[in-house]
mmCIF file of C-alpha atoms and ligand atoms in Angstrom:
data_model
loop_
_atom_site.group_PDB
_atom_site.id
_atom_site.type_symbol
_atom_site.label_atom_id
_atom_site.label_comp_id
_atom_site.label_asym_id
_atom_site.label_seq_id
_atom_site.Cartn_x
_atom_site.Cartn_y
_atom_site.Cartn_z
ATOM 1 C CA UNK A 963 -26.686 -22.950 -29.814
ATOM 2 C CA UNK A 964 -27.616 -21.543 -26.409
ATOM 3 C CA UNK A 965 -29.253 -18.143 -26.534
ATOM 4 C CA UNK A 966 -28.754 -16.305 -23.264
ATOM 5 C CA UNK A 967 -31.680 -14.090 -22.325
ATOM 6 C CA UNK A 968 -32.601 -12.483 -19.025
ATOM 7 C CA UNK A 969 -35.551 -13.741 -17.029
ATOM 8 C CA UNK A 970 -37.749 -11.210 -15.280
ATOM 9 C CA UNK A 971 -35.714 -11.488 -12.081
ATOM 10 C CA UNK A 972 -32.514 -10.356 -13.790
ATOM 11 C CA UNK A 973 -34.004 -7.644 -15.980
ATOM 12 C CA UNK A 974 -32.979 -4.076 -15.194
ATOM 13 C CA UNK A 975 -29.928 -5.173 -13.186
ATOM 14 C CA UNK A 976 -26.322 -4.522 -14.147
ATOM 15 C CA UNK A 977 -25.129 -2.349 -16.953
ATOM 16 C CA UNK A 978 -27.170 -2.702 -20.166
ATOM 17 C CA UNK A 979 -24.141 -2.262 -22.433
ATOM 18 C CA UNK A 980 -22.102 -4.883 -20.562
ATOM 19 C CA UNK A 981 -25.025 -7.306 -20.559
ATOM 20 C CA UNK A 982 -25.593 -6.897 -24.251
ATOM 21 C CA UNK A 983 -21.937 -7.545 -25.098
ATOM 22 C CA UNK A 984 -21.721 -10.526 -22.753
ATOM 23 C CA UNK A 985 -24.924 -12.045 -24.143
ATOM 24 C CA UNK A 986 -23.447 -11.815 -27.630
ATOM 25 C CA UNK A 987 -20.179 -13.433 -26.544
ATOM 26 C CA UNK A 988 -21.859 -16.221 -24.578
ATOM 27 C CA UNK A 989 -24.180 -17.039 -27.482
ATOM 28 C CA UNK A 990 -21.082 -18.235 -29.405
ATOM 29 C CA UNK A 991 -20.546 -20.968 -26.857
ATOM 30 C CA UNK A 992 -22.493 -24.092 -27.472
ATOM 31 C CA UNK A 993 -22.071 -26.681 -24.755
ATOM 32 C CA UNK A 994 -24.445 -29.091 -23.083
ATOM 33 C CA UNK A 995 -23.526 -31.236 -20.104
ATOM 34 C CA UNK A 996 -24.943 -34.409 -18.623
ATOM 35 C CA UNK A 997 -27.224 -33.381 -15.692
ATOM 36 C CA UNK A 998 -26.239 -36.590 -13.835
ATOM 37 C CA UNK A 999 -22.548 -35.592 -13.696
ATOM 38 C CA UNK A 1000 -21.126 -32.770 -11.541
ATOM 39 C CA UNK A 1001 -19.297 -30.010 -13.403
ATOM 40 C CA UNK A 1002 -16.151 -30.793 -11.391
ATOM 41 C CA UNK A 1003 -15.077 -32.517 -8.189
ATOM 42 C CA UNK A 1004 -11.688 -32.606 -6.462
ATOM 43 C CA UNK A 1005 -9.929 -33.199 -3.143
ATOM 44 C CA UNK A 1006 -7.761 -30.471 -1.614
ATOM 45 C CA UNK A 1007 -6.727 -28.943 1.701
ATOM 46 C CA UNK A 1008 -8.216 -25.769 3.210
ATOM 47 C CA UNK A 1009 -7.540 -23.400 6.046
ATOM 48 C CA UNK A 1010 -10.725 -22.653 8.050
ATOM 49 C CA UNK A 1011 -11.474 -21.061 11.440
ATOM 50 C CA UNK A 1012 -11.695 -24.671 12.715
ATOM 51 C CA UNK A 1013 -8.213 -25.551 11.425
ATOM 52 C CA UNK A 1014 -6.807 -27.085 8.243
ATOM 53 C CA UNK A 1015 -9.049 -29.771 6.742
ATOM 54 C CA UNK A 1016 -8.957 -32.154 3.829
ATOM 55 C CA UNK A 1017 -11.717 -30.796 1.599
ATOM 56 C CA UNK A 1018 -14.080 -32.277 -0.951
ATOM 57 C CA UNK A 1019 -14.950 -29.549 -3.445
ATOM 58 C CA UNK A 1020 -17.994 -30.067 -5.625
ATOM 59 C CA UNK A 1021 -19.205 -27.922 -8.497
ATOM 60 C CA UNK A 1022 -22.779 -29.042 -8.999
ATOM 61 C CA UNK A 1023 -24.297 -28.650 -12.415
ATOM 62 C CA UNK A 1024 -27.586 -26.890 -11.702
ATOM 63 C CA UNK A 1025 -28.239 -25.667 -15.219
ATOM 64 C CA UNK A 1026 -26.098 -22.562 -15.412
ATOM 65 C CA UNK A 1027 -26.038 -19.206 -13.694
ATOM 66 C CA UNK A 1028 -29.163 -17.095 -14.184
ATOM 67 C CA UNK A 1029 -27.144 -13.911 -14.121
ATOM 68 C CA UNK A 1030 -24.963 -15.282 -16.940
ATOM 69 C CA UNK A 1031 -28.154 -15.755 -18.950
ATOM 70 C CA UNK A 1032 -28.787 -12.022 -18.633
ATOM 71 C CA UNK A 1033 -25.227 -11.337 -19.827
ATOM 72 C CA UNK A 1034 -23.476 -11.409 -16.506
ATOM 73 C CA UNK A 1035 -19.993 -10.860 -15.189
ATOM 74 C CA UNK A 1036 -17.300 -9.653 -17.562
ATOM 75 C CA UNK A 1037 -14.681 -12.229 -16.534
ATOM 76 C CA UNK A 1038 -16.864 -15.318 -16.099
ATOM 77 C CA UNK A 1039 -16.861 -17.977 -18.802
ATOM 78 C CA UNK A 1040 -19.459 -20.246 -17.274
ATOM 79 C CA UNK A 1041 -21.972 -21.420 -19.759
ATOM 80 C CA UNK A 1042 -25.249 -19.515 -19.613
ATOM 81 C CA UNK A 1043 -27.480 -22.502 -20.068
ATOM 82 C CA UNK A 1044 -25.646 -25.754 -19.645
ATOM 83 C CA UNK A 1045 -28.419 -28.347 -19.574
ATOM 84 C CA UNK A 1046 -31.378 -28.858 -21.853
ATOM 85 C CA UNK A 1047 -34.377 -27.000 -20.398
ATOM 86 C CA UNK A 1048 -32.216 -24.992 -17.999
ATOM 87 C CA UNK A 1049 -32.958 -26.860 -14.767
ATOM 88 C CA UNK A 1050 -31.847 -30.096 -13.129
ATOM 89 C CA UNK A 1051 -34.157 -32.475 -11.215
ATOM 90 C CA UNK A 1052 -33.747 -33.622 -7.613
ATOM 91 C CA UNK A 1053 -32.850 -37.154 -8.759
ATOM 92 C CA UNK A 1054 -30.177 -35.915 -11.159
ATOM 93 C CA UNK A 1055 -28.638 -33.613 -8.517
ATOM 94 C CA UNK A 1056 -28.480 -36.510 -6.050
ATOM 95 C CA UNK A 1057 -26.811 -38.637 -8.766
ATOM 96 C CA UNK A 1058 -24.187 -35.900 -9.020
ATOM 97 C CA UNK A 1059 -23.612 -36.109 -5.255
ATOM 98 C CA UNK A 1060 -23.164 -39.910 -5.575
ATOM 99 C CA UNK A 1061 -20.530 -39.390 -8.286
ATOM 100 C CA UNK A 1062 -18.693 -37.019 -5.900
ATOM 101 C CA UNK A 1063 -18.817 -39.524 -3.026
ATOM 102 C CA UNK A 1064 -17.409 -42.214 -5.343
ATOM 103 C CA UNK A 1065 -14.646 -39.809 -6.380
ATOM 104 C CA UNK A 1066 -13.780 -39.222 -2.729
ATOM 105 C CA UNK A 1067 -13.684 -42.956 -1.939
ATOM 106 C CA UNK A 1068 -11.370 -43.566 -4.893
ATOM 107 C CA UNK A 1069 -9.027 -40.626 -4.304
ATOM 108 C CA UNK A 1070 -8.711 -40.162 -0.550
ATOM 109 C CA UNK A 1071 -7.918 -42.473 2.352
ATOM 110 C CA UNK A 1072 -10.518 -40.918 4.589
ATOM 111 C CA UNK A 1073 -13.669 -38.818 4.387
ATOM 112 C CA UNK A 1074 -13.034 -35.080 4.086
ATOM 113 C CA UNK A 1075 -13.862 -33.008 7.163
ATOM 114 C CA UNK A 1076 -14.811 -30.101 4.933
ATOM 115 C CA UNK A 1077 -17.259 -30.195 2.025
ATOM 116 C CA UNK A 1078 -17.560 -27.193 -0.300
ATOM 117 C CA UNK A 1079 -20.453 -26.979 -2.739
ATOM 118 C CA UNK A 1080 -20.462 -24.474 -5.579
ATOM 119 C CA UNK A 1081 -22.926 -24.275 -8.437
ATOM 120 C CA UNK A 1082 -21.623 -21.497 -10.694
ATOM 121 C CA UNK A 1083 -24.659 -19.658 -9.419
ATOM 122 C CA UNK A 1084 -26.445 -19.902 -6.083
ATOM 123 C CA UNK A 1085 -26.891 -23.130 -4.159
ATOM 124 C CA UNK A 1086 -29.432 -21.284 -1.983
ATOM 125 C CA UNK A 1087 -31.528 -20.167 -4.980
ATOM 126 C CA UNK A 1088 -34.436 -22.636 -4.882
ATOM 127 C CA UNK A 1089 -34.829 -22.402 -8.627
ATOM 128 C CA UNK A 1090 -31.367 -24.016 -8.905
ATOM 129 C CA UNK A 1091 -31.500 -26.365 -5.916
ATOM 130 C CA UNK A 1092 -34.962 -27.002 -4.434
ATOM 131 C CA UNK A 1093 -35.612 -27.249 -0.697
ATOM 132 C CA UNK A 1094 -35.956 -31.061 -0.889
ATOM 133 C CA UNK A 1095 -32.529 -31.433 -2.519
ATOM 134 C CA UNK A 1096 -30.920 -28.929 -0.147
ATOM 135 C CA UNK A 1097 -32.161 -30.887 2.876
ATOM 136 C CA UNK A 1098 -31.102 -34.234 1.379
ATOM 137 C CA UNK A 1099 -27.602 -32.873 0.734
ATOM 138 C CA UNK A 1100 -27.424 -31.486 4.288
ATOM 139 C CA UNK A 1101 -28.288 -34.972 5.601
ATOM 140 C CA UNK A 1102 -25.810 -36.702 3.297
ATOM 141 C CA UNK A 1103 -22.944 -34.626 4.688
ATOM 142 C CA UNK A 1104 -24.374 -34.300 8.223
ATOM 143 C CA UNK A 1105 -21.533 -36.408 9.700
ATOM 144 C CA UNK A 1106 -18.775 -34.109 8.384
ATOM 145 C CA UNK A 1107 -17.322 -31.191 10.360
ATOM 146 C CA UNK A 1108 -17.813 -28.192 8.069
ATOM 147 C CA UNK A 1109 -19.721 -27.281 4.953
ATOM 148 C CA UNK A 1110 -19.483 -24.325 2.591
ATOM 149 C CA UNK A 1111 -22.283 -23.493 0.150
ATOM 150 C CA UNK A 1112 -22.024 -20.812 -2.520
ATOM 151 C CA UNK A 1113 -24.698 -18.162 -2.961
ATOM 152 C CA UNK A 1114 -25.314 -14.674 -4.223
ATOM 153 C CA UNK A 1115 -26.375 -12.508 -1.259
ATOM 154 C CA UNK A 1116 -30.017 -12.212 -2.416
ATOM 155 C CA UNK A 1117 -30.725 -15.850 -1.519
ATOM 156 C CA UNK A 1118 -29.048 -16.034 1.893
ATOM 157 C CA UNK A 1119 -31.795 -16.693 4.456
ATOM 158 C CA UNK A 1120 -31.626 -17.941 8.003
ATOM 159 C CA UNK A 1121 -34.094 -20.822 7.421
ATOM 160 C CA UNK A 1122 -32.131 -22.245 4.486
ATOM 161 C CA UNK A 1123 -28.858 -22.226 6.386
ATOM 162 C CA UNK A 1124 -30.572 -23.802 9.402
ATOM 163 C CA UNK A 1125 -30.894 -27.019 7.333
ATOM 164 C CA UNK A 1126 -27.110 -27.321 7.705
ATOM 165 C CA UNK A 1127 -26.515 -25.871 11.161
ATOM 166 C CA UNK A 1128 -29.235 -28.180 12.588
ATOM 167 C CA UNK A 1129 -27.138 -31.139 11.401
ATOM 168 C CA UNK A 1130 -24.411 -29.870 13.727
ATOM 169 C CA UNK A 1131 -22.292 -28.723 10.783
ATOM 170 C CA UNK A 1132 -20.110 -25.633 11.020
ATOM 171 C CA UNK A 1133 -21.644 -23.826 8.065
ATOM 172 C CA UNK A 1134 -20.330 -21.081 5.818
ATOM 173 C CA UNK A 1135 -21.816 -19.244 2.878
ATOM 174 C CA UNK A 1136 -19.374 -18.435 0.097
ATOM 175 C CA UNK A 1137 -20.314 -15.124 -1.489
ATOM 176 C CA UNK A 1138 -18.734 -13.870 -4.718
ATOM 177 C CA UNK A 1139 -18.567 -10.246 -3.641
ATOM 178 C CA UNK A 1140 -15.572 -9.591 -5.978
ATOM 179 C CA UNK A 1141 -14.821 -6.181 -4.418
ATOM 180 C CA UNK A 1142 -16.117 -4.011 -1.594
ATOM 181 C CA UNK A 1143 -16.133 -1.010 -3.952
ATOM 182 C CA UNK A 1144 -19.623 -0.718 -5.479
ATOM 183 C CA UNK A 1145 -18.429 1.253 -8.489
ATOM 184 C CA UNK A 1146 -15.824 -1.385 -9.443
ATOM 185 C CA UNK A 1147 -18.321 -4.230 -8.902
ATOM 186 C CA UNK A 1148 -20.920 -2.556 -11.098
ATOM 187 C CA UNK A 1149 -18.798 -0.971 -13.824
ATOM 188 C CA UNK A 1150 -15.869 -3.384 -14.173
ATOM 189 C CA UNK A 1151 -17.338 -6.741 -13.132
ATOM 190 C CA UNK A 1152 -20.980 -6.079 -14.060
ATOM 191 C CA UNK A 1153 -22.273 -7.697 -10.900
ATOM 192 C CA UNK A 1154 -25.565 -6.208 -9.842
ATOM 193 C CA UNK A 1155 -25.656 -6.077 -6.040
ATOM 194 C CA UNK A 1156 -24.242 -3.559 -3.550
ATOM 195 C CA UNK A 1157 -21.885 -4.026 -0.623
ATOM 196 C CA UNK A 1158 -24.855 -3.315 1.660
ATOM 197 C CA UNK A 1159 -26.573 -6.469 0.410
ATOM 198 C CA UNK A 1160 -23.472 -8.468 1.245
ATOM 199 C CA UNK A 1161 -23.551 -7.021 4.762
ATOM 200 C CA UNK A 1162 -27.262 -7.949 5.112
ATOM 201 C CA UNK A 1163 -26.488 -11.505 3.933
ATOM 202 C CA UNK A 1164 -23.694 -11.816 6.474
ATOM 203 C CA UNK A 1165 -26.132 -10.724 9.196
ATOM 204 C CA UNK A 1166 -28.675 -13.346 8.058
ATOM 205 C CA UNK A 1167 -25.919 -15.974 8.114
ATOM 206 C CA UNK A 1168 -24.915 -14.888 11.591
ATOM 207 C CA UNK A 1169 -28.518 -15.282 12.835
ATOM 208 C CA UNK A 1170 -28.456 -18.876 11.598
ATOM 209 C CA UNK A 1171 -25.186 -19.519 13.396
ATOM 210 C CA UNK A 1172 -23.320 -19.639 10.087
ATOM 211 C CA UNK A 1173 -20.286 -17.719 8.865
ATOM 212 C CA UNK A 1174 -19.301 -16.017 5.631
ATOM 213 C CA UNK A 1175 -16.438 -16.650 3.258
ATOM 214 C CA UNK A 1176 -16.073 -13.718 0.876
ATOM 215 C CA UNK A 1177 -14.560 -14.148 -2.581
ATOM 216 C CA UNK A 1178 -12.756 -11.191 -4.077
ATOM 217 C CA UNK A 1179 -11.551 -10.694 -7.636
ATOM 218 C CA UNK A 1180 -8.223 -9.016 -8.141
ATOM 219 C CA UNK A 1181 -7.929 -6.848 -11.234
ATOM 220 C CA UNK A 1182 -11.180 -6.925 -13.168
ATOM 221 C CA UNK A 1183 -10.918 -5.269 -16.605
ATOM 222 C CA UNK A 1184 -10.486 -1.475 -16.858
ATOM 223 C CA UNK A 1185 -8.383 -1.122 -13.675
ATOM 224 C CA UNK A 1186 -4.653 -0.409 -13.696
ATOM 225 C CA UNK A 1187 -2.306 -2.579 -11.614
ATOM 226 C CA UNK A 1188 -2.089 0.021 -8.828
ATOM 227 C CA UNK A 1189 -5.861 0.614 -8.804
ATOM 228 C CA UNK A 1190 -6.383 -3.152 -8.566
ATOM 229 C CA UNK A 1191 -3.972 -3.397 -5.630
ATOM 230 C CA UNK A 1192 -5.616 -0.514 -3.759
ATOM 231 C CA UNK A 1193 -9.092 -1.905 -4.480
ATOM 232 C CA UNK A 1194 -8.075 -5.266 -2.970
ATOM 233 C CA UNK A 1195 -6.355 -3.798 0.086
ATOM 234 C CA UNK A 1196 -9.444 -1.821 1.064
ATOM 235 C CA UNK A 1197 -11.786 -4.678 0.090
ATOM 236 C CA UNK A 1198 -9.967 -7.233 2.250
ATOM 237 C CA UNK A 1199 -10.153 -4.889 5.237
ATOM 238 C CA UNK A 1200 -13.835 -4.034 4.748
ATOM 239 C CA UNK A 1201 -14.745 -7.698 4.196
ATOM 240 C CA UNK A 1202 -12.876 -8.799 7.290
ATOM 241 C CA UNK A 1203 -15.484 -6.917 9.340
ATOM 242 C CA UNK A 1204 -18.231 -9.242 8.047
ATOM 243 C CA UNK A 1205 -16.506 -12.457 6.943
ATOM 244 C CA UNK A 1206 -14.189 -14.784 8.858
ATOM 245 C CA UNK A 1207 -12.394 -15.793 5.644
ATOM 246 C CA UNK A 1208 -11.548 -13.762 2.562
ATOM 247 C CA UNK A 1209 -10.433 -15.552 -0.584
ATOM 248 C CA UNK A 1210 -8.820 -13.076 -2.948
ATOM 249 C CA UNK A 1211 -8.420 -14.536 -6.388
ATOM 250 C CA UNK A 1212 -6.650 -12.979 -9.353
ATOM 251 C CA UNK A 1213 -8.557 -12.776 -12.619
ATOM 252 C CA UNK A 1214 -7.629 -15.323 -15.256
ATOM 253 C CA UNK A 1215 -8.639 -14.938 -18.874
ATOM 254 C CA UNK A 1216 -11.511 -17.343 -19.554
ATOM 255 C CA UNK A 1217 -12.828 -18.005 -23.044
ATOM 256 C CA UNK A 1218 -16.102 -16.421 -24.135
ATOM 257 C CA UNK A 1219 -15.798 -13.378 -21.870
ATOM 258 C CA UNK A 1220 -15.319 -9.640 -22.253
ATOM 259 C CA UNK A 1221 -11.947 -10.040 -20.543
ATOM 260 C CA UNK A 1222 -10.945 -12.476 -23.306
ATOM 261 C CA UNK A 1223 -11.945 -9.991 -26.030
ATOM 262 C CA UNK A 1224 -9.894 -7.261 -24.342
ATOM 263 C CA UNK A 1225 -6.941 -9.630 -23.867
ATOM 264 C CA UNK A 1226 -7.087 -10.669 -27.525
ATOM 265 C CA UNK A 1227 -6.859 -6.996 -28.541
ATOM 266 C CA UNK A 1228 -3.958 -6.276 -26.143
ATOM 267 C CA UNK A 1229 -6.182 -4.387 -23.721
ATOM 268 C CA UNK A 1230 -5.874 -6.619 -20.674
ATOM 269 C CA UNK A 1231 -3.131 -8.311 -18.664
ATOM 270 C CA UNK A 1232 -3.922 -10.498 -15.632
ATOM 271 C CA UNK A 1233 -2.383 -9.208 -12.383
ATOM 272 C CA UNK A 1234 1.229 -9.784 -11.422
ATOM 273 C CA UNK A 1235 1.813 -12.392 -8.722
ATOM 274 C CA UNK A 1236 3.831 -9.664 -6.960
ATOM 275 C CA UNK A 1237 0.578 -7.708 -6.650
ATOM 276 C CA UNK A 1238 -1.135 -10.689 -5.014
ATOM 277 C CA UNK A 1239 1.789 -11.004 -2.587
ATOM 278 C CA UNK A 1240 1.706 -7.255 -1.887
ATOM 279 C CA UNK A 1241 -1.981 -7.330 -0.906
ATOM 280 C CA UNK A 1242 -1.622 -10.448 1.261
ATOM 281 C CA UNK A 1243 1.389 -8.990 3.036
ATOM 282 C CA UNK A 1244 -0.257 -5.599 3.567
ATOM 283 C CA UNK A 1245 -3.517 -7.011 4.944
ATOM 284 C CA UNK A 1246 -1.977 -9.770 7.080
ATOM 285 C CA UNK A 1247 -3.130 -7.921 10.202
ATOM 286 C CA UNK A 1248 -6.806 -7.895 9.073
ATOM 287 C CA UNK A 1249 -9.128 -9.783 11.395
ATOM 288 C CA UNK A 1250 -9.855 -12.678 9.008
ATOM 289 C CA UNK A 1251 -8.134 -15.597 7.358
ATOM 290 C CA UNK A 1252 -7.018 -14.216 3.990
ATOM 291 C CA UNK A 1253 -6.109 -16.687 1.268
ATOM 292 C CA UNK A 1254 -5.527 -16.660 -2.471
ATOM 293 C CA UNK A 1255 -5.555 -19.350 -5.134
ATOM 294 C CA UNK A 1256 -3.974 -17.977 -8.307
ATOM 295 C CA UNK A 1257 -5.505 -20.286 -10.926
ATOM 296 C CA UNK A 1258 -3.428 -20.605 -14.098
ATOM 297 C CA UNK A 1259 -0.441 -18.942 -12.410
ATOM 298 C CA UNK A 1260 2.595 -18.429 -14.601
ATOM 299 C CA UNK A 1261 0.649 -18.576 -17.871
ATOM 300 C CA UNK A 1262 -0.124 -15.588 -20.108
ATOM 301 C CA UNK A 1263 -3.841 -16.000 -19.424
ATOM 302 C CA UNK A 1264 -3.359 -16.316 -15.669
ATOM 303 C CA UNK A 1265 -1.692 -14.154 -13.008
ATOM 304 C CA UNK A 1266 2.029 -14.105 -13.789
ATOM 305 C CA UNK A 1267 5.424 -12.496 -13.288
ATOM 306 C CA UNK A 1268 8.426 -12.941 -15.595
ATOM 307 C CA UNK A 1269 8.283 -16.711 -16.065
ATOM 308 C CA UNK A 1270 11.345 -17.461 -13.913
ATOM 309 C CA UNK A 1271 9.932 -16.711 -10.488
ATOM 310 C CA UNK A 1272 6.243 -17.601 -10.913
ATOM 311 C CA UNK A 1273 6.421 -21.018 -9.265
ATOM 312 C CA UNK A 1274 8.389 -19.662 -6.318
ATOM 313 C CA UNK A 1275 5.981 -16.774 -5.701
ATOM 314 C CA UNK A 1276 3.007 -19.122 -6.103
ATOM 315 C CA UNK A 1277 4.542 -21.426 -3.493
ATOM 316 C CA UNK A 1278 4.964 -18.493 -1.087
ATOM 317 C CA UNK A 1279 1.290 -17.582 -1.616
ATOM 318 C CA UNK A 1280 0.192 -21.166 -0.883
ATOM 319 C CA UNK A 1281 2.407 -21.182 2.236
ATOM 320 C CA UNK A 1282 0.791 -17.954 3.354
ATOM 321 C CA UNK A 1283 -2.676 -19.483 2.803
ATOM 322 C CA UNK A 1284 -1.953 -22.235 5.314
ATOM 323 C CA UNK A 1285 0.196 -20.339 7.831
ATOM 324 C CA UNK A 1286 -0.922 -16.676 7.510
ATOM 325 C CA UNK A 1287 2.684 -15.607 8.053
ATOM 326 C CA UNK A 1288 3.672 -12.624 5.855
ATOM 327 C CA UNK A 1289 7.402 -13.333 6.294
ATOM 328 C CA UNK A 1290 7.073 -16.031 3.572
ATOM 329 C CA UNK A 1291 7.184 -13.204 1.031
ATOM 330 C CA UNK A 1292 10.565 -11.892 2.160
ATOM 331 C CA UNK A 1293 12.041 -15.244 1.106
ATOM 332 C CA UNK A 1294 11.320 -14.701 -2.614
ATOM 333 C CA UNK A 1295 12.783 -12.131 -4.948
ATOM 334 C CA UNK A 1296 13.490 -11.702 -8.640
ATOM 335 C CA UNK A 1297 14.800 -9.073 -11.049
ATOM 336 C CA UNK A 1298 11.295 -8.624 -12.486
ATOM 337 C CA UNK A 1299 10.206 -6.916 -9.264
ATOM 338 C CA UNK A 1300 11.697 -3.697 -10.696
ATOM 339 C CA UNK A 1301 9.484 -4.001 -13.810
ATOM 340 C CA UNK A 1302 6.456 -4.651 -11.622
ATOM 341 C CA UNK A 1303 7.273 -1.598 -9.498
ATOM 342 C CA UNK A 1304 7.503 0.549 -12.636
ATOM 343 C CA UNK A 1305 4.133 -0.775 -13.820
ATOM 344 C CA UNK A 1306 2.530 -0.049 -10.446
ATOM 345 C CA UNK A 1307 3.938 3.457 -10.533
ATOM 346 C CA UNK A 1308 3.198 4.351 -14.161
ATOM 347 C CA UNK A 1309 0.358 2.255 -15.570
ATOM 348 C CA UNK A 1310 -2.928 4.132 -15.849
ATOM 349 C CA UNK A 1311 -6.416 2.924 -16.737
ATOM 350 C CA UNK A 1312 -6.096 4.549 -20.187
ATOM 351 C CA UNK A 1313 -2.731 2.945 -21.053
ATOM 352 C CA UNK A 1314 -3.403 -0.699 -20.289
ATOM 353 C CA UNK A 1315 -1.339 -2.834 -20.162
ATOM 354 C CA UNK A 1316 2.040 -1.178 -19.790
ATOM 355 C CA UNK A 1317 3.966 -4.476 -19.820
ATOM 356 C CA UNK A 1318 2.975 -8.059 -20.641
HETATM 357 S S1 LIG B 1150 -19.340 -14.865 -11.754
HETATM 358 FE FE1 LIG B 1150 -21.033 -15.965 -10.769
HETATM 359 S S2 LIG B 1150 -22.772 -14.508 -10.852
HETATM 360 FE FE2 LIG B 1150 -21.257 -13.797 -12.363
HETATM 361 S S3 LIG B 1150 -21.928 -14.719 -14.302
HETATM 362 FE FE3 LIG B 1150 -20.376 -16.082 -13.388
HETATM 363 S S4 LIG B 1150 -21.511 -17.628 -12.227
HETATM 364 FE FE4 LIG B 1150 -22.910 -15.893 -12.665
HETATM 365 ZN ZN1 LIG B 1151 10.505 -12.769 -11.955
#
């Protein structure tokens, strides 16, 4: 059984009570993965400042998020320590990249212009991915157009990003900011950094000639539907000042999380898809590409409406992602909009959730 525990770096960050609960929950999960296999790989399509690209998305297995080991974010079900010993060697990481290249050859007619690398942690943290591996990966994908690497803001440094920009790649750092509101990030998500650190990271990226893609989380636990909507509207606008792309993603209920415990006890409902549409429509004039990928849409554990209209609203959201045209939302309606409006008007943080 994995026993999450904070290393010195993580100690004293976040909320002690949240960390303690999350450590207890994560300790119930016992999973080990092969360090020579990526966590996941898939081919998709993405809207970027350089246009719409076929994308190769890679989730590298680097041994698990260090923050998760300390307890970590209330909605995140990633395993705290997913490989024996907690770290993955250069050779094993490069094997994972080979598996991803094979996957691309088998599943796409051409090479993807965009490569996105996530680690469920920080690709730029050298304890997860060493400098040698980072440079080798930059070379491997040096002939593509764009690359996105995920990192917490602490590890974003000009020199590290230069490995990619020097290959001639349009480079972006994906930062899981979750919200621009420090209080919500600390108290609801249990993420330890401040908005200011995100701004500093975006400045470091800018110095390296790289851009920022900010990830936001709609409706962490303890917020009502209307508070979640307002939090996202202001977050999208504040992020747009520092990031060229904002990806606003609704919370889904993952196993082995605090959100799951609340959901199980009828204390949490994922956001309505109408709320996602409302934020996208309202912030369409923000100076950034704003997209959303409602994972698990239409299911009880994912963002959902009444069951009848979920696929249609999801399709409108995906259309908006590619075209950035808010009129797509005027083409969908459903009787459940009235229920959603009542929830937005009446639900409070101490009466959650008002409707399922
Ligand atoms: S959301 Fe990211 S930082 Fe938070 S615990 Fe999960 S992997 Fe770690
Ligand atoms: Zn409906």
